[in-house]
Amino acid sequence: MGRFSSFAITFGLLSLLPLSGWSEAPPLRVDADDLTQEYAVFRRAQVGEVSYELDFRFEKKATTFDGTARLHVRLHHADAPLSIDLVAETLDAVRVNGVTVSDLVERTGSFDIPAAYLRVGQNDITIQYTAA
């Protein structure tokens, strides 16, 4: 899958923004570090509670490590892709609610999970990756 330079994962939620529905098409993310305020407002309306578990496997003298991120995300609406910010050497696998996602939209530093894999309410997302 995609190639990225280093590890970081975040939802970039701005907790002070209003929690309201989005009545128009979601703002587009083009590439790289393009988390705009407009997109942050959209994602805040989409995403409710988020918790996560991170597992890392380090080996002595290795220049990379393997990681697994398990995200538990409550969605207010599931009619648009969910954009996740992740920087890693390789994105090895993404599963949503037990289903492997084969049609991710990848950009440098983030990727989108298509809406077809998402549901209103609780979603469990597992991301396996290799990072520097």
CSV table of N, CA, C and O in Angstrom, one decimal:
chain,number,residue,atom,x,y,z
A,1,MET,N,0.8,-1.2,0.0
A,1,MET,CA,0.0,0.0,0.0
A,1,MET,C,0.9,1.2,0.0
A,1,MET,O,2.0,1.2,-0.5
A,2,GLY,N,0.5,2.3,0.6
A,2,GLY,CA,1.2,3.6,0.5
A,2,GLY,C,2.5,3.7,1.2
A,2,GLY,O,2.7,2.9,2.1
A,3,ARG,N,3.3,4.6,0.9
A,3,ARG,CA,4.6,4.8,1.5
A,3,ARG,C,4.5,6.2,2.2
A,3,ARG,O,4.1,7.2,1.6
A,4,PHE,N,5.0,6.2,3.5
A,4,PHE,CA,5.0,7.4,4.3
A,4,PHE,C,6.4,7.5,5.0
A,4,PHE,O,7.0,6.5,5.1
A,5,SER,N,6.7,8.6,5.5
A,5,SER,CA,8.1,8.8,6.0
A,5,SER,C,8.3,8.6,7.5
A,5,SER,O,9.3,8.2,7.9
A,6,SER,N,7.3,8.8,8.3
A,6,SER,CA,7.5,8.6,9.8
A,6,SER,C,6.1,8.4,10.4
A,6,SER,O,5.1,8.5,9.7
A,7,PHE,N,6.1,8.1,11.7
A,7,PHE,CA,4.8,7.6,12.3
A,7,PHE,C,4.1,8.8,13.1
A,7,PHE,O,4.8,9.5,13.8
A,8,ALA,N,2.8,8.9,12.8
A,8,ALA,CA,2.0,9.8,13.6
A,8,ALA,C,0.6,9.4,13.3
A,8,ALA,O,0.2,9.2,12.2
A,9,ILE,N,-0.3,9.4,14.3
A,9,ILE,CA,-1.7,9.1,14.1
A,9,ILE,C,-2.5,10.1,15.0
A,9,ILE,O,-2.2,10.3,16.1
A,10,THR,N,-3.5,10.7,14.3
A,10,THR,CA,-4.3,11.6,15.1
A,10,THR,C,-5.6,11.8,14.4
A,10,THR,O,-5.7,11.6,13.2
A,11,PHE,N,-6.6,12.2,15.1
A,11,PHE,CA,-7.9,12.6,14.5
A,11,PHE,C,-8.0,14.1,14.3
A,11,PHE,O,-8.9,14.6,13.7
A,12,GLY,N,-7.1,14.8,14.9
A,12,GLY,CA,-7.1,16.3,14.8
A,12,GLY,C,-8.4,16.9,15.1
A,12,GLY,O,-8.8,17.9,14.5
A,13,LEU,N,-9.1,16.4,16.1
A,13,LEU,CA,-10.4,16.9,16.4
A,13,LEU,C,-10.3,18.2,17.2
A,13,LEU,O,-9.5,18.4,18.1
A,14,LEU,N,-11.1,19.2,16.8
A,14,LEU,CA,-11.1,20.4,17.5
A,14,LEU,C,-12.4,20.4,18.4
A,14,LEU,O,-13.5,20.6,18.0
A,15,SER,N,-12.2,20.2,19.7
A,15,SER,CA,-13.3,19.9,20.6
A,15,SER,C,-14.2,21.1,20.8
A,15,SER,O,-15.3,20.9,21.3
A,16,LEU,N,-13.7,22.3,20.5
A,16,LEU,CA,-14.6,23.4,20.8
A,16,LEU,C,-15.5,23.8,19.6
A,16,LEU,O,-16.3,24.7,19.7
A,17,LEU,N,-15.4,23.0,18.5
A,17,LEU,CA,-16.2,23.3,17.3
A,17,LEU,C,-17.6,22.7,17.5
A,17,LEU,O,-17.8,21.8,18.2
A,18,PRO,N,-18.6,23.3,16.9
A,18,PRO,CA,-20.0,22.9,17.1
A,18,PRO,C,-20.1,21.4,16.6
A,18,PRO,O,-19.5,21.1,15.6
A,19,LEU,N,-21.0,20.7,17.3
A,19,LEU,CA,-21.3,19.3,16.9
A,19,LEU,C,-22.6,19.3,16.1
A,19,LEU,O,-23.7,19.2,16.7
A,20,SER,N,-22.5,19.5,14.8
A,20,SER,CA,-23.7,19.6,14.0
A,20,SER,C,-23.5,18.7,12.8
A,20,SER,O,-22.4,18.4,12.4
A,21,GLY,N,-24.6,18.4,12.1
A,21,GLY,CA,-24.5,17.6,10.9
A,21,GLY,C,-23.9,18.4,9.7
A,21,GLY,O,-23.7,19.6,9.8
A,22,TRP,N,-23.6,17.7,8.7
A,22,TRP,CA,-23.0,18.4,7.5
A,22,TRP,C,-23.9,18.2,6.4
A,22,TRP,O,-24.2,17.0,6.0
A,23,SER,N,-24.5,19.2,5.8
A,23,SER,CA,-25.6,19.1,4.8
A,23,SER,C,-25.1,19.1,3.4
A,23,SER,O,-25.9,19.0,2.5
A,24,GLU,N,-23.8,19.3,3.2
A,24,GLU,CA,-23.3,19.4,1.8
A,24,GLU,C,-22.2,18.4,1.6
A,24,GLU,O,-21.8,17.7,2.6
A,25,ALA,N,-21.6,18.3,0.5
A,25,ALA,CA,-20.5,17.4,0.2
A,25,ALA,C,-19.4,17.7,1.1
A,25,ALA,O,-19.1,18.8,1.4
A,26,PRO,N,-18.7,16.6,1.6
A,26,PRO,CA,-17.5,16.9,2.5
A,26,PRO,C,-16.4,17.6,1.8
A,26,PRO,O,-16.3,17.5,0.6
A,27,PRO,N,-15.7,18.4,2.5
A,27,PRO,CA,-14.5,19.1,1.9
A,27,PRO,C,-13.5,18.1,1.4
A,27,PRO,O,-13.4,17.0,2.0
A,28,LEU,N,-12.8,18.3,0.4
A,28,LEU,CA,-11.8,17.4,-0.2
A,28,LEU,C,-10.5,17.6,0.5
A,28,LEU,O,-10.1,18.7,0.8
A,29,ARG,N,-9.8,16.5,0.7
A,29,ARG,CA,-8.4,16.5,1.1
A,29,ARG,C,-7.6,16.1,-0.1
A,29,ARG,O,-7.8,15.1,-0.7
A,30,VAL,N,-6.6,16.9,-0.5
A,30,VAL,CA,-5.9,16.7,-1.7
A,30,VAL,C,-4.6,15.9,-1.5
A,30,VAL,O,-4.5,14.8,-2.1
A,31,ASP,N,-3.7,16.3,-0.6
A,31,ASP,CA,-2.5,15.6,-0.4
A,31,ASP,C,-1.7,16.2,0.8
A,31,ASP,O,-2.0,17.3,1.2
A,32,ALA,N,-0.8,15.5,1.3
A,32,ALA,CA,0.2,15.9,2.3
A,32,ALA,C,-0.6,16.5,3.5
A,32,ALA,O,-1.6,15.9,3.9
A,33,ASP,N,0.0,17.5,4.1
A,33,ASP,CA,-0.6,18.0,5.4
A,33,ASP,C,-1.7,19.1,5.0
A,33,ASP,O,-1.5,20.3,5.2
A,34,ASP,N,-2.8,18.6,4.6
A,34,ASP,CA,-3.8,19.5,4.1
A,34,ASP,C,-5.1,19.5,5.0
A,34,ASP,O,-6.2,19.6,4.6
A,35,LEU,N,-4.8,19.3,6.3
A,35,LEU,CA,-5.9,19.3,7.3
A,35,LEU,C,-6.4,20.8,7.5
A,35,LEU,O,-5.8,21.5,8.3
A,36,THR,N,-7.3,21.2,6.7
A,36,THR,CA,-7.8,22.6,6.8
A,36,THR,C,-8.8,22.7,8.0
A,36,THR,O,-9.4,21.7,8.5
A,37,GLN,N,-9.1,23.9,8.3
A,37,GLN,CA,-10.1,24.2,9.4
A,37,GLN,C,-11.5,23.7,8.9
A,37,GLN,O,-12.2,23.1,9.7
A,38,GLU,N,-11.7,23.9,7.6
A,38,GLU,CA,-13.0,23.5,7.0
A,38,GLU,C,-13.2,22.0,7.2
A,38,GLU,O,-14.2,21.5,7.6
A,39,TYR,N,-12.1,21.2,6.9
A,39,TYR,CA,-12.2,19.8,7.0
A,39,TYR,C,-12.3,19.3,8.5
A,39,TYR,O,-13.0,18.4,8.8
A,40,ALA,N,-11.5,20.0,9.4
A,40,ALA,CA,-11.6,19.7,10.8
A,40,ALA,C,-13.0,19.9,11.3
A,40,ALA,O,-13.5,19.1,12.1
A,41,VAL,N,-13.7,20.9,10.9
A,41,VAL,CA,-15.1,21.2,11.3
A,41,VAL,C,-16.0,20.0,10.8
A,41,VAL,O,-16.8,19.5,11.5
A,42,PHE,N,-15.8,19.6,9.5
A,42,PHE,CA,-16.5,18.5,9.0
A,42,PHE,C,-16.3,17.2,9.8
A,42,PHE,O,-17.2,16.5,10.2
A,43,ARG,N,-15.0,16.9,10.1
A,43,ARG,CA,-14.7,15.7,10.8
A,43,ARG,C,-15.2,15.7,12.2
A,43,ARG,O,-15.7,14.7,12.7
A,44,ARG,N,-15.2,16.8,12.8
A,44,ARG,CA,-15.7,17.0,14.2
A,44,ARG,C,-17.2,16.7,14.2
A,44,ARG,O,-17.7,16.1,15.2
A,45,ALA,N,-17.9,17.0,13.2
A,45,ALA,CA,-19.4,16.7,13.1
A,45,ALA,C,-19.6,15.2,12.8
A,45,ALA,O,-20.6,14.7,13.2
A,46,GLN,N,-18.6,14.6,12.2
A,46,GLN,CA,-18.8,13.2,11.8
A,46,GLN,C,-18.4,12.3,13.0
A,46,GLN,O,-19.1,11.3,13.2
A,47,VAL,N,-17.3,12.6,13.7
A,47,VAL,CA,-16.8,11.7,14.7
A,47,VAL,C,-17.2,12.2,16.1
A,47,VAL,O,-17.0,13.3,16.5
A,48,GLY,N,-17.6,11.2,16.9
A,48,GLY,CA,-17.9,11.4,18.3
A,48,GLY,C,-16.7,10.9,19.2
A,48,GLY,O,-15.6,11.4,19.0
A,49,GLU,N,-17.0,10.0,20.0
A,49,GLU,CA,-16.0,9.4,20.9
A,49,GLU,C,-14.9,8.7,20.1
A,49,GLU,O,-15.2,7.9,19.2
A,50,VAL,N,-13.7,8.8,20.5
A,50,VAL,CA,-12.6,8.1,19.9
A,50,VAL,C,-11.7,7.5,21.1
A,50,VAL,O,-11.3,8.2,22.0
A,51,SER,N,-11.4,6.2,21.0
A,51,SER,CA,-10.4,5.7,21.9
A,51,SER,C,-9.5,4.8,21.0
A,51,SER,O,-9.9,4.4,19.9
A,52,TYR,N,-8.3,4.5,21.5
A,52,TYR,CA,-7.4,3.7,20.7
A,52,TYR,C,-6.4,2.9,21.5
A,52,TYR,O,-6.2,3.3,22.7
A,53,GLU,N,-5.9,1.8,21.0
A,53,GLU,CA,-4.9,1.0,21.6
A,53,GLU,C,-3.8,1.0,20.5
A,53,GLU,O,-4.0,0.7,19.3
A,54,LEU,N,-2.5,1.2,21.0
A,54,LEU,CA,-1.4,1.1,20.1
A,54,LEU,C,-0.4,0.0,20.5
A,54,LEU,O,-0.1,-0.1,21.7
A,55,ASP,N,0.0,-0.8,19.6
A,55,ASP,CA,0.9,-1.9,19.9
A,55,ASP,C,2.1,-1.7,18.9
A,55,ASP,O,1.9,-1.4,17.7
A,56,PHE,N,3.3,-1.8,19.5
A,56,PHE,CA,4.5,-1.6,18.7
A,56,PHE,C,5.4,-2.8,18.9
A,56,PHE,O,5.5,-3.3,20.0
A,57,ARG,N,6.2,-3.2,17.9
A,57,ARG,CA,7.1,-4.3,18.0
A,57,ARG,C,8.5,-3.7,17.5
A,57,ARG,O,8.7,-3.5,16.3
A,58,PHE,N,9.4,-3.5,18.5
A,58,PHE,CA,10.7,-3.0,18.2
A,58,PHE,C,11.7,-4.1,18.2
A,58,PHE,O,11.7,-5.0,19.1
A,59,GLU,N,12.7,-4.0,17.3
A,59,GLU,CA,13.8,-5.0,17.3
A,59,GLU,C,15.1,-4.2,17.4
A,59,GLU,O,15.2,-3.1,16.7
A,60,LYS,N,16.0,-4.7,18.2
A,60,LYS,CA,17.3,-4.0,18.4
A,60,LYS,C,18.0,-3.8,17.1
A,60,LYS,O,18.1,-4.7,16.2
A,61,LYS,N,18.5,-2.6,16.9
A,61,LYS,CA,19.2,-2.1,15.7
A,61,LYS,C,18.4,-2.1,14.4
A,61,LYS,O,18.9,-1.8,13.3
A,62,ALA,N,17.1,-2.3,14.5
A,62,ALA,CA,16.3,-2.2,13.3
A,62,ALA,C,16.0,-0.7,13.0
A,62,ALA,O,15.9,0.1,13.9
A,63,THR,N,15.8,-0.4,11.8
A,63,THR,CA,15.5,1.0,11.4
A,63,THR,C,14.0,1.3,11.3
A,63,THR,O,13.6,2.4,11.1
A,64,THR,N,13.2,0.2,11.3
A,64,THR,CA,11.8,0.3,11.3
A,64,THR,C,11.2,-0.5,12.4
A,64,THR,O,11.8,-1.3,13.0
A,65,PHE,N,9.9,-0.3,12.6
A,65,PHE,CA,9.2,-1.1,13.6
A,65,PHE,C,7.8,-1.4,13.0
A,65,PHE,O,7.3,-0.6,12.2
A,66,ASP,N,7.2,-2.5,13.5
A,66,ASP,CA,5.8,-2.8,13.1
A,66,ASP,C,4.9,-2.3,14.2
A,66,ASP,O,5.2,-2.4,15.4
A,67,GLY,N,3.7,-1.8,13.7
A,67,GLY,CA,2.7,-1.3,14.7
A,67,GLY,C,1.3,-1.7,14.3
A,67,GLY,O,1.0,-2.0,13.1
A,68,THR,N,0.5,-1.7,15.3
A,68,THR,CA,-1.0,-2.0,15.1
A,68,THR,C,-1.7,-0.9,15.9
A,68,THR,O,-1.4,-0.8,17.1
A,69,ALA,N,-2.6,-0.2,15.3
A,69,ALA,CA,-3.5,0.8,15.9
A,69,ALA,C,-4.9,0.2,15.9
A,69,ALA,O,-5.4,-0.1,14.8
A,70,ARG,N,-5.5,0.1,17.0
A,70,ARG,CA,-6.9,-0.3,17.1
A,70,ARG,C,-7.7,0.9,17.5
A,70,ARG,O,-7.6,1.4,18.7
A,71,LEU,N,-8.5,1.5,16.6
A,71,LEU,CA,-9.3,2.7,16.9
A,71,LEU,C,-10.8,2.2,17.2
A,71,LEU,O,-11.3,1.4,16.4
A,72,HIS,N,-11.4,2.8,18.2
A,72,HIS,CA,-12.8,2.6,18.5
A,72,HIS,C,-13.4,4.0,18.3
A,72,HIS,O,-13.2,4.9,19.1
A,73,VAL,N,-14.2,4.1,17.2
A,73,VAL,CA,-14.7,5.4,16.8
A,73,VAL,C,-16.2,5.4,16.7
A,73,VAL,O,-16.8,4.5,16.1
A,74,ARG,N,-16.9,6.3,17.4
A,74,ARG,CA,-18.3,6.5,17.3
A,74,ARG,C,-18.6,7.5,16.3
A,74,ARG,O,-18.1,8.7,16.4
A,75,LEU,N,-19.4,7.2,15.2
A,75,LEU,CA,-19.7,8.1,14.1
A,75,LEU,C,-21.1,8.6,14.3
A,75,LEU,O,-22.0,7.9,14.5
A,76,HIS,N,-21.2,9.9,14.1
A,76,HIS,CA,-22.6,10.6,14.1
A,76,HIS,C,-23.3,10.4,12.8
A,76,HIS,O,-24.5,10.3,12.7
A,77,HIS,N,-22.5,10.3,11.7
A,77,HIS,CA,-23.0,10.0,10.4
A,77,HIS,C,-22.0,9.2,9.6
A,77,HIS,O,-20.8,9.4,9.9
A,78,ALA,N,-22.4,8.4,8.7
A,78,ALA,CA,-21.5,7.5,8.0
A,78,ALA,C,-21.8,7.6,6.5
A,78,ALA,O,-21.6,6.7,5.7
A,79,ASP,N,-22.2,8.8,6.0
A,79,ASP,CA,-22.5,9.0,4.6
A,79,ASP,C,-21.3,9.7,3.9
A,79,ASP,O,-21.4,10.1,2.7
A,80,ALA,N,-20.1,9.7,4.5
A,80,ALA,CA,-18.9,10.3,3.9
A,80,ALA,C,-17.7,9.4,4.3
A,80,ALA,O,-17.8,8.8,5.4
A,81,PRO,N,-16.6,9.4,3.6
A,81,PRO,CA,-15.5,8.7,4.0
A,81,PRO,C,-14.9,9.2,5.3
A,81,PRO,O,-15.2,10.4,5.6
A,82,LEU,N,-14.2,8.4,6.0
A,82,LEU,CA,-13.5,8.8,7.3
A,82,LEU,C,-12.1,9.0,7.0
A,82,LEU,O,-11.4,8.0,6.5
A,83,SER,N,-11.5,10.2,7.2
A,83,SER,CA,-10.1,10.5,6.9
A,83,SER,C,-9.3,10.3,8.2
A,83,SER,O,-9.7,10.8,9.2
A,84,ILE,N,-8.3,9.5,8.1
A,84,ILE,CA,-7.4,9.2,9.2
A,84,ILE,C,-6.0,9.7,8.8
A,84,ILE,O,-5.5,9.4,7.8
A,85,ASP,N,-5.4,10.5,9.7
A,85,ASP,CA,-4.0,10.9,9.5
A,85,ASP,C,-3.0,9.9,10.0
A,85,ASP,O,-3.1,9.5,11.2
A,86,LEU,N,-2.2,9.4,9.2
A,86,LEU,CA,-1.2,8.4,9.6
A,86,LEU,C,0.1,8.6,8.7
A,86,LEU,O,0.0,8.7,7.5
A,87,VAL,N,1.2,8.6,9.3
A,87,VAL,CA,2.5,8.7,8.6
A,87,VAL,C,3.3,7.5,9.0
A,87,VAL,O,3.6,7.3,10.1
A,88,ALA,N,3.6,6.6,8.0
A,88,ALA,CA,4.3,5.4,8.2
A,88,ALA,C,5.1,5.0,6.9
A,88,ALA,O,4.8,5.6,5.8
A,89,GLU,N,6.0,4.1,7.0
A,89,GLU,CA,6.7,3.6,5.9
A,89,GLU,C,5.8,2.9,4.9
A,89,GLU,O,5.8,3.1,3.7
A,90,THR,N,5.0,1.9,5.5
A,90,THR,CA,4.1,1.2,4.7
A,90,THR,C,2.8,1.0,5.5
A,90,THR,O,2.8,0.9,6.7
A,91,LEU,N,1.7,1.1,4.8
A,91,LEU,CA,0.4,0.8,5.4
A,91,LEU,C,0.1,-0.6,4.9
A,91,LEU,O,-0.2,-0.9,3.7
A,92,ASP,N,0.1,-1.6,5.9
A,92,ASP,CA,0.0,-3.0,5.5
A,92,ASP,C,-1.4,-3.5,5.4
A,92,ASP,O,-1.7,-4.3,4.5
A,93,ALA,N,-2.3,-3.1,6.3
A,93,ALA,CA,-3.7,-3.6,6.2
A,93,ALA,C,-4.5,-2.7,7.1
A,93,ALA,O,-4.1,-2.2,8.1
A,94,VAL,N,-5.8,-2.5,6.6
A,94,VAL,CA,-6.8,-1.8,7.3
A,94,VAL,C,-8.1,-2.6,7.3
A,94,VAL,O,-8.5,-3.1,6.3
A,95,ARG,N,-8.6,-2.8,8.5
A,95,ARG,CA,-9.9,-3.5,8.7
A,95,ARG,C,-10.9,-2.6,9.4
A,95,ARG,O,-10.5,-2.0,10.4
A,96,VAL,N,-12.1,-2.6,9.0
A,96,VAL,CA,-13.2,-1.9,9.6
A,96,VAL,C,-14.3,-2.8,9.9
A,96,VAL,O,-14.8,-3.5,9.0
A,97,ASN,N,-14.6,-2.9,11.2
A,97,ASN,CA,-15.7,-3.8,11.7
A,97,ASN,C,-15.5,-5.2,11.1
A,97,ASN,O,-16.4,-5.9,10.7
A,98,GLY,N,-14.2,-5.7,11.1
A,98,GLY,CA,-13.8,-7.0,10.7
A,98,GLY,C,-13.7,-7.2,9.2
A,98,GLY,O,-13.3,-8.3,8.8
A,99,VAL,N,-13.9,-6.2,8.4
A,99,VAL,CA,-13.8,-6.3,7.0
A,99,VAL,C,-12.6,-5.6,6.5
A,99,VAL,O,-12.3,-4.5,6.8
A,100,THR,N,-11.7,-6.3,5.7
A,100,THR,CA,-10.5,-5.7,5.1
A,100,THR,C,-10.9,-4.7,4.0
A,100,THR,O,-11.7,-5.0,3.2
A,101,VAL,N,-10.3,-3.5,4.2
A,101,VAL,CA,-10.6,-2.4,3.2
A,101,VAL,C,-9.6,-2.5,2.1
A,101,VAL,O,-8.4,-2.4,2.3
A,102,SER,N,-10.1,-2.7,0.9
A,102,SER,CA,-9.2,-2.9,-0.3
A,102,SER,C,-9.2,-1.7,-1.2
A,102,SER,O,-8.3,-1.6,-2.1
A,103,ASP,N,-10.0,-0.7,-0.9
A,103,ASP,CA,-10.1,0.4,-1.8
A,103,ASP,C,-9.9,1.8,-1.0
A,103,ASP,O,-10.7,2.7,-1.2
A,104,LEU,N,-8.9,1.8,-0.2
A,104,LEU,CA,-8.5,3.0,0.5
A,104,LEU,C,-8.2,4.1,-0.5
A,104,LEU,O,-7.6,3.8,-1.5
A,105,VAL,N,-8.4,5.3,-0.1
A,105,VAL,CA,-7.9,6.5,-0.9
A,105,VAL,C,-6.7,7.0,-0.1
A,105,VAL,O,-6.9,7.5,1.1
A,106,GLU,N,-5.5,6.9,-0.6
A,106,GLU,CA,-4.3,7.2,0.1
A,106,GLU,C,-3.7,8.5,-0.4
A,106,GLU,O,-3.8,8.8,-1.6
A,107,ARG,N,-3.2,9.3,0.6
A,107,ARG,CA,-2.5,10.5,0.3
A,107,ARG,C,-1.2,10.5,1.2
A,107,ARG,O,-1.1,9.6,2.0
A,108,THR,N,-0.3,11.4,0.9
A,108,THR,CA,0.9,11.5,1.8
A,108,THR,C,0.4,11.9,3.2
A,108,THR,O,-0.2,13.0,3.3
A,109,GLY,N,0.6,11.1,4.2
A,109,GLY,CA,0.2,11.5,5.5
A,109,GLY,C,-1.2,11.2,6.0
A,109,GLY,O,-1.5,11.5,7.1
A,110,SER,N,-2.1,10.7,5.1
A,110,SER,CA,-3.4,10.4,5.5
A,110,SER,C,-4.1,9.4,4.5
A,110,SER,O,-3.5,9.2,3.4
A,111,PHE,N,-5.2,8.8,4.9
A,111,PHE,CA,-5.9,8.0,4.0
A,111,PHE,C,-7.4,8.1,4.4
A,111,PHE,O,-7.8,8.5,5.5
A,112,ASP,N,-8.3,7.7,3.4
A,112,ASP,CA,-9.7,7.8,3.7
A,112,ASP,C,-10.2,6.3,3.6
A,112,ASP,O,-9.9,5.5,2.7
A,113,ILE,N,-11.1,6.0,4.6
A,113,ILE,CA,-11.9,4.8,4.6
A,113,ILE,C,-13.2,5.1,3.9
A,113,ILE,O,-13.9,6.0,4.3
A,114,PRO,N,-13.5,4.4,2.8
A,114,PRO,CA,-14.8,4.7,2.1
A,114,PRO,C,-16.0,4.5,3.0
A,114,PRO,O,-16.0,3.6,3.9
A,115,ALA,N,-17.0,5.3,2.8
A,115,ALA,CA,-18.2,5.3,3.6
A,115,ALA,C,-18.9,3.9,3.6
A,115,ALA,O,-19.6,3.6,4.6
A,116,ALA,N,-18.8,3.1,2.5
A,116,ALA,CA,-19.4,1.8,2.5
A,116,ALA,C,-19.0,0.9,3.6
A,116,ALA,O,-19.7,0.0,4.0
A,117,TYR,N,-17.8,1.1,4.2
A,117,TYR,CA,-17.4,0.3,5.3
A,117,TYR,C,-17.8,0.8,6.7
A,117,TYR,O,-17.6,0.1,7.7
A,118,LEU,N,-18.4,2.0,6.7
A,118,LEU,CA,-18.7,2.6,8.0
A,118,LEU,C,-20.1,2.5,8.4
A,118,LEU,O,-21.0,2.3,7.5
A,119,ARG,N,-20.4,2.7,9.7
A,119,ARG,CA,-21.8,2.7,10.1
A,119,ARG,C,-22.0,3.8,11.2
A,119,ARG,O,-21.0,4.1,11.9
A,120,VAL,N,-23.2,4.3,11.3
A,120,VAL,CA,-23.5,5.2,12.4
A,120,VAL,C,-23.3,4.4,13.7
A,120,VAL,O,-23.7,3.2,13.8
A,121,GLY,N,-22.8,5.0,14.7
A,121,GLY,CA,-22.5,4.4,16.0
A,121,GLY,C,-21.1,3.9,16.0
A,121,GLY,O,-20.2,4.4,15.4
A,122,GLN,N,-20.8,2.8,16.8
A,122,GLN,CA,-19.5,2.3,17.0
A,122,GLN,C,-18.9,1.6,15.8
A,122,GLN,O,-19.5,0.8,15.1
A,123,ASN,N,-17.6,2.0,15.5
A,123,ASN,CA,-16.8,1.4,14.4
A,123,ASN,C,-15.5,1.0,15.0
A,123,ASN,O,-14.9,1.8,15.8
A,124,ASP,N,-15.0,-0.2,14.7
A,124,ASP,CA,-13.7,-0.7,15.2
A,124,ASP,C,-12.8,-0.8,14.0
A,124,ASP,O,-13.1,-1.5,13.0
A,125,ILE,N,-11.7,-0.1,14.0
A,125,ILE,CA,-10.8,0.0,12.9
A,125,ILE,C,-9.4,-0.5,13.4
A,125,ILE,O,-8.9,0.0,14.4
A,126,THR,N,-8.8,-1.4,12.6
A,126,THR,CA,-7.5,-1.9,12.9
A,126,THR,C,-6.6,-1.6,11.8
A,126,THR,O,-6.9,-1.8,10.6
A,127,ILE,N,-5.5,-0.9,12.1
A,127,ILE,CA,-4.5,-0.5,11.1
A,127,ILE,C,-3.2,-1.1,11.4
A,127,ILE,O,-2.6,-1.0,12.5
A,128,GLN,N,-2.6,-1.9,10.5
A,128,GLN,CA,-1.3,-2.5,10.6
A,128,GLN,C,-0.3,-1.7,9.7
A,128,GLN,O,-0.7,-1.5,8.5
A,129,TYR,N,0.8,-1.4,10.2
A,129,TYR,CA,1.7,-0.5,9.5
A,129,TYR,C,3.2,-0.8,9.9
A,129,TYR,O,3.4,-1.5,10.9
A,130,THR,N,4.1,-0.3,9.1
A,130,THR,CA,5.5,-0.3,9.4
A,130,THR,C,6.0,1.1,9.4
A,130,THR,O,5.6,1.8,8.4
A,131,ALA,N,6.8,1.5,10.4
A,131,ALA,CA,7.2,2.9,10.5
A,131,ALA,C,8.7,3.0,10.8
A,131,ALA,O,9.3,2.1,11.3
A,132,ALA,N,9.2,4.2,10.5
A,132,ALA,CA,10.7,4.4,10.8
A,132,ALA,C,10.8,4.8,12.2
A,132,ALA,O,10.0,5.3,12.8
